[in-house]
JSON list of C-alpha atoms in Angstrom, two decimals:
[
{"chain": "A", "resi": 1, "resn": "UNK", "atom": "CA", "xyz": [29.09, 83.23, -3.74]},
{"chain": "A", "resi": 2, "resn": "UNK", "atom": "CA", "xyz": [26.69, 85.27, -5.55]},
{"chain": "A", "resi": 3, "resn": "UNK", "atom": "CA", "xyz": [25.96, 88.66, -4.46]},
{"chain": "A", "resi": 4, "resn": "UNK", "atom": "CA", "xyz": [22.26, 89.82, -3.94]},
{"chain": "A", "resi": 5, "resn": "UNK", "atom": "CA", "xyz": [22.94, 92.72, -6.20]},
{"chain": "A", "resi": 6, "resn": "UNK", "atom": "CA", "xyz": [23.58, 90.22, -9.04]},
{"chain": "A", "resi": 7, "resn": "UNK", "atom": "CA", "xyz": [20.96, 87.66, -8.56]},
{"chain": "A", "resi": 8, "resn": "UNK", "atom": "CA", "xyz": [18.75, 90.68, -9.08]},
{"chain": "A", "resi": 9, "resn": "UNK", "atom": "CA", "xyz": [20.52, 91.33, -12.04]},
{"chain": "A", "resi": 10, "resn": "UNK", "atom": "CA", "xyz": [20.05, 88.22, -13.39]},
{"chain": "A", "resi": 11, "resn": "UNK", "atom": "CA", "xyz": [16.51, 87.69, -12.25]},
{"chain": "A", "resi": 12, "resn": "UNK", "atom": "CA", "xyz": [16.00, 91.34, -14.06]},
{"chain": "A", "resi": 13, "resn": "UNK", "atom": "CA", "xyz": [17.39, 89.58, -17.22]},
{"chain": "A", "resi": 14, "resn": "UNK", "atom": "CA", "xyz": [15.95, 86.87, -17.59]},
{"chain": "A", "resi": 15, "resn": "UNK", "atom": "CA", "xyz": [12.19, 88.74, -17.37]},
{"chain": "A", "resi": 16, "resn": "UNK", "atom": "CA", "xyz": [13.75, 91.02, -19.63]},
{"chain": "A", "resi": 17, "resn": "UNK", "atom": "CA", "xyz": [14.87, 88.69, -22.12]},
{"chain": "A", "resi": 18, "resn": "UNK", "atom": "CA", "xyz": [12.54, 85.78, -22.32]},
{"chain": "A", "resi": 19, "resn": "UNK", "atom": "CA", "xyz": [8.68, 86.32, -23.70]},
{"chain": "A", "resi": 20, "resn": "UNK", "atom": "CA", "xyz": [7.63, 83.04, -22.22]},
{"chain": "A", "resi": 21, "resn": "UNK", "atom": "CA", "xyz": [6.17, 83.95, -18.19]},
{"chain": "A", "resi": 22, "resn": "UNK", "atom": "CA", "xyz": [5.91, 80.03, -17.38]},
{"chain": "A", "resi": 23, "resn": "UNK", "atom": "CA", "xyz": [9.55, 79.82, -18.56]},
{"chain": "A", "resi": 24, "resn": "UNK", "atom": "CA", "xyz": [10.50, 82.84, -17.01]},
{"chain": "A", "resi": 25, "resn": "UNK", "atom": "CA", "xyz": [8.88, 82.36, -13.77]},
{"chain": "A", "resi": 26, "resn": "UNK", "atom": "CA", "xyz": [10.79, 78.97, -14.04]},
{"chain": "A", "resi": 27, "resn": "UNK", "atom": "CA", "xyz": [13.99, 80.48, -14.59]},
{"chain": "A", "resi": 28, "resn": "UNK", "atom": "CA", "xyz": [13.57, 82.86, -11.67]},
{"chain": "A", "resi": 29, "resn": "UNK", "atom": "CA", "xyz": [13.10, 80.48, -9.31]},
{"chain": "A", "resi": 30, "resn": "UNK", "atom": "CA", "xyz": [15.60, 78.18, -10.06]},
{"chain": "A", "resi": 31, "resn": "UNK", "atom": "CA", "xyz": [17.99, 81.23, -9.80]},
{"chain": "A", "resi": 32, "resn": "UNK", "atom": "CA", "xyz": [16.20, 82.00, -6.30]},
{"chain": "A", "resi": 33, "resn": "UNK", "atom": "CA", "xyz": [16.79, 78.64, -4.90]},
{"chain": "A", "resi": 34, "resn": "UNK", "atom": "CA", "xyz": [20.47, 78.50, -6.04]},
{"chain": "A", "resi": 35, "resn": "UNK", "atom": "CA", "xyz": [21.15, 81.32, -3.78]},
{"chain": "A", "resi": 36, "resn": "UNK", "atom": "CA", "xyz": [19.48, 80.62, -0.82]},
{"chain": "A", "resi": 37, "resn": "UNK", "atom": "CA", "xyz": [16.26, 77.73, -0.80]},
{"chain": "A", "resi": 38, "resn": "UNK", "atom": "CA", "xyz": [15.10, 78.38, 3.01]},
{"chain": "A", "resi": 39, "resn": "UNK", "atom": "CA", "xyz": [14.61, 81.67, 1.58]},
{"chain": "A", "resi": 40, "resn": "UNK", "atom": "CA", "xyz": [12.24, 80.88, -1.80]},
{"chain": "A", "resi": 41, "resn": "UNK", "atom": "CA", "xyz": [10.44, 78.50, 0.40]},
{"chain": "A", "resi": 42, "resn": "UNK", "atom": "CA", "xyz": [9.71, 81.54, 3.13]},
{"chain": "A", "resi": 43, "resn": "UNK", "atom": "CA", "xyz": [8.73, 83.45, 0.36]},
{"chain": "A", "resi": 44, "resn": "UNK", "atom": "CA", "xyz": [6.19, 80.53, -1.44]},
{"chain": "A", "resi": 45, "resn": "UNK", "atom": "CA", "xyz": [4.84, 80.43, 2.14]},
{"chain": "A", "resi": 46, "resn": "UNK", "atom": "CA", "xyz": [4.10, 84.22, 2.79]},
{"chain": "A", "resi": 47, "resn": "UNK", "atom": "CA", "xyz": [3.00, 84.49, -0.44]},
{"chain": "A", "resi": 48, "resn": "UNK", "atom": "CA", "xyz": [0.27, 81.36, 0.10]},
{"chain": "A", "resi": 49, "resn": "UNK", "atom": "CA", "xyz": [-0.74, 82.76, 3.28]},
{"chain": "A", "resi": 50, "resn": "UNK", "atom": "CA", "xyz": [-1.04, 86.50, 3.22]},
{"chain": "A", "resi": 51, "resn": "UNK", "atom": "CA", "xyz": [-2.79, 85.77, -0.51]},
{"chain": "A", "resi": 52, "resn": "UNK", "atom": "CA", "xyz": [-7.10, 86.74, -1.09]},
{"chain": "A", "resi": 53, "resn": "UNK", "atom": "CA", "xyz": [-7.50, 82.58, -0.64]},
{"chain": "A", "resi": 54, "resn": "UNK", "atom": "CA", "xyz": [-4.90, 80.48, 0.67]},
{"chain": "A", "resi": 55, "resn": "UNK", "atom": "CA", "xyz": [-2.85, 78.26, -0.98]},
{"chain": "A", "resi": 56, "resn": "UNK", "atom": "CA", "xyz": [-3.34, 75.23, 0.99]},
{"chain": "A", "resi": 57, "resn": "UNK", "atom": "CA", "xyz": [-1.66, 73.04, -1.67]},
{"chain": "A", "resi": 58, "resn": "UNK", "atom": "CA", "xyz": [1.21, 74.90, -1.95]},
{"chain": "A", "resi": 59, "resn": "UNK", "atom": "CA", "xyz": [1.28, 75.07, 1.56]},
{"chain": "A", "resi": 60, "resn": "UNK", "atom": "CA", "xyz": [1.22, 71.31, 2.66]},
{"chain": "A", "resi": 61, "resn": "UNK", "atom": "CA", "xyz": [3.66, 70.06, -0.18]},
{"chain": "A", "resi": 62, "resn": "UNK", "atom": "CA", "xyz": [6.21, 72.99, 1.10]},
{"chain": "A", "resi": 63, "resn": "UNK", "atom": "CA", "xyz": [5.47, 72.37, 4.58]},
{"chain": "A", "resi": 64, "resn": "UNK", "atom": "CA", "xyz": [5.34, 68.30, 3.82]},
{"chain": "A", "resi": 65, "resn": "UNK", "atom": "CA", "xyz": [8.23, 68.38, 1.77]},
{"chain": "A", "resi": 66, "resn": "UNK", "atom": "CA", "xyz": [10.76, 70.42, 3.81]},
{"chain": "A", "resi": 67, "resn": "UNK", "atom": "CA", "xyz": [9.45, 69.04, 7.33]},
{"chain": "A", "resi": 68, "resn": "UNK", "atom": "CA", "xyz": [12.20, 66.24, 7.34]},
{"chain": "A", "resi": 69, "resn": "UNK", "atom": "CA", "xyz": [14.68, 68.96, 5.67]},
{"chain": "A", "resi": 70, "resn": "UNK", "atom": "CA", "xyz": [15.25, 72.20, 6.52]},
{"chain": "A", "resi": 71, "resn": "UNK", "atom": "CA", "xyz": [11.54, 73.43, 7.65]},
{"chain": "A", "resi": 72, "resn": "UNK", "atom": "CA", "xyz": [13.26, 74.59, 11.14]},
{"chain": "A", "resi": 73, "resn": "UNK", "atom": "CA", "xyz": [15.30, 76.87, 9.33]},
{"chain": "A", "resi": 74, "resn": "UNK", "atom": "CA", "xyz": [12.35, 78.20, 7.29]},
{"chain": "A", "resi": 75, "resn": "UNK", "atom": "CA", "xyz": [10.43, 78.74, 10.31]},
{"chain": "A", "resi": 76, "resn": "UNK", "atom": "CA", "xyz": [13.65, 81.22, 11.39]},
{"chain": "A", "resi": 77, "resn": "UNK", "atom": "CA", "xyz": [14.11, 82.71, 8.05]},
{"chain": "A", "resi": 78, "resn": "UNK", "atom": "CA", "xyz": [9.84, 83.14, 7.85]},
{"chain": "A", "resi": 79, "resn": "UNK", "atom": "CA", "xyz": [9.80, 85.23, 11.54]},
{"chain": "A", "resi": 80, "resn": "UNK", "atom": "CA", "xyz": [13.37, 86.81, 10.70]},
{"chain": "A", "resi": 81, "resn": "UNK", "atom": "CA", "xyz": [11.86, 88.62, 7.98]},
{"chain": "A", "resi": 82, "resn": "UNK", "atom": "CA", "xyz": [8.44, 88.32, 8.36]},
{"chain": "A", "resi": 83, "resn": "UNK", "atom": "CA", "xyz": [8.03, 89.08, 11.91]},
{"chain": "A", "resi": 84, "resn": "UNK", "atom": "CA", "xyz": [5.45, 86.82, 12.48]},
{"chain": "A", "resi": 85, "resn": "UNK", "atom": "CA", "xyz": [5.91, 82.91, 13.26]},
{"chain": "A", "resi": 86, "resn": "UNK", "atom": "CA", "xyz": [5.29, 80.69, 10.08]},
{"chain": "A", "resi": 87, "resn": "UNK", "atom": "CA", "xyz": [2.44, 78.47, 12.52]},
{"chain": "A", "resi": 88, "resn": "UNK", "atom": "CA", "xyz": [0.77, 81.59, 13.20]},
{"chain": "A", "resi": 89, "resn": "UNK", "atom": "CA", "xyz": [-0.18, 83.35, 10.10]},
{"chain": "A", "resi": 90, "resn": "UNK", "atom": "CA", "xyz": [-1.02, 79.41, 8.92]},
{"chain": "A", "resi": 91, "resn": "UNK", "atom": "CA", "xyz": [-3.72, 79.33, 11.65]},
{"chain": "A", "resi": 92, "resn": "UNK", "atom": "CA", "xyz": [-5.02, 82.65, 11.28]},
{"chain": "A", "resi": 93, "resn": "UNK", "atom": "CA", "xyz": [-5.46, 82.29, 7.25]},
{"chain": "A", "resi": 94, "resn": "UNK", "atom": "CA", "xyz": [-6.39, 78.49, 7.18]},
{"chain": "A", "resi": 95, "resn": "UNK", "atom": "CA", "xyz": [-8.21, 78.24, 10.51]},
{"chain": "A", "resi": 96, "resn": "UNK", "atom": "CA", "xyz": [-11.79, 77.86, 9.25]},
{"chain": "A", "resi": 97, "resn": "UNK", "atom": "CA", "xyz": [-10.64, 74.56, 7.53]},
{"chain": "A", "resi": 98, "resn": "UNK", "atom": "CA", "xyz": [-9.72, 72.76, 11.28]},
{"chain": "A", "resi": 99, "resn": "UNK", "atom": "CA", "xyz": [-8.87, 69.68, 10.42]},
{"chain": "A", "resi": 100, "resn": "UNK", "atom": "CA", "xyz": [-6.18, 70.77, 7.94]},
{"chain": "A", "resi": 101, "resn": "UNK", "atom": "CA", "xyz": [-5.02, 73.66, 10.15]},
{"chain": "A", "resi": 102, "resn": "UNK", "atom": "CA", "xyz": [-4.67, 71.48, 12.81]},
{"chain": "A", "resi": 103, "resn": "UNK", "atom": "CA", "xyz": [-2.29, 68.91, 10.76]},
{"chain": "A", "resi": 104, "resn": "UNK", "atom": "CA", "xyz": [-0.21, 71.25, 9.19]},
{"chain": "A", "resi": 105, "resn": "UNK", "atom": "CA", "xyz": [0.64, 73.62, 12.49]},
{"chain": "A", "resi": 106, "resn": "UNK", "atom": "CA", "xyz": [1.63, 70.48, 14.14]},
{"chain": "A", "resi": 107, "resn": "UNK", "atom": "CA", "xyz": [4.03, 69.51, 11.59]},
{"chain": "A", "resi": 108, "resn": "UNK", "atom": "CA", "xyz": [5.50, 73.10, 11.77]},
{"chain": "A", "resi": 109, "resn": "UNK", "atom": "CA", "xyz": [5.33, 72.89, 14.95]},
{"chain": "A", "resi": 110, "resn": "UNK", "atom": "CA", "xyz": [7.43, 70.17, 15.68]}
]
């Protein structure tokens, strides 16, 4: 098991040590998702929706892709530490597009 203490270390490193941000960025994430995926997806998700303009790609292939997976565990890990349910804050930044809104909160929602 590795600690949070070191994947922060090793996150730290590889910014540190690699010039290339696409790489680095790559790097990062893989390292994120080793230690705990329901957590890097939260995070994509906040990220997309608390953004200036939403990410509504990012948001349908996470929500898409993890709805036959693990998305009711990323709904818990989103209002753990978020405090706000993952359907909610999808409304509220992606309402004015209804017919998408509407799609993708019934997907989280069930």
């Amino acid at each position: 098991v590795v600690s949070t203490q070191s994947t922060e270390m090793i996150e730290s490193s590889i910014k540190k040590s690699l010039h290339d941000e696409f790489l680095s960025l790559c790097l990062v994430m893989w390292v994120k998702s080793i230690k705990n995926v329901t957590r890097l997806f939260s995070e994509l998700l906040y990220q997309s929706v608390t953004s200036l303009t939403a990410d509504s790609a990012r948001v349908i292939r996470i929500v898409v892709g993890r709805s036959e997976i693990d998305l009711n565990q990323i709904k818990s890990h989103y209002m753990m530490q978020y405090n706000k349910q993952l359907q909610l804050a999808v409304q509220q930044k992606c309402g004015n597009d209804h017919a998408y809104s509407t799609i993708i909160t019934m997907i989280i929602k069930n």
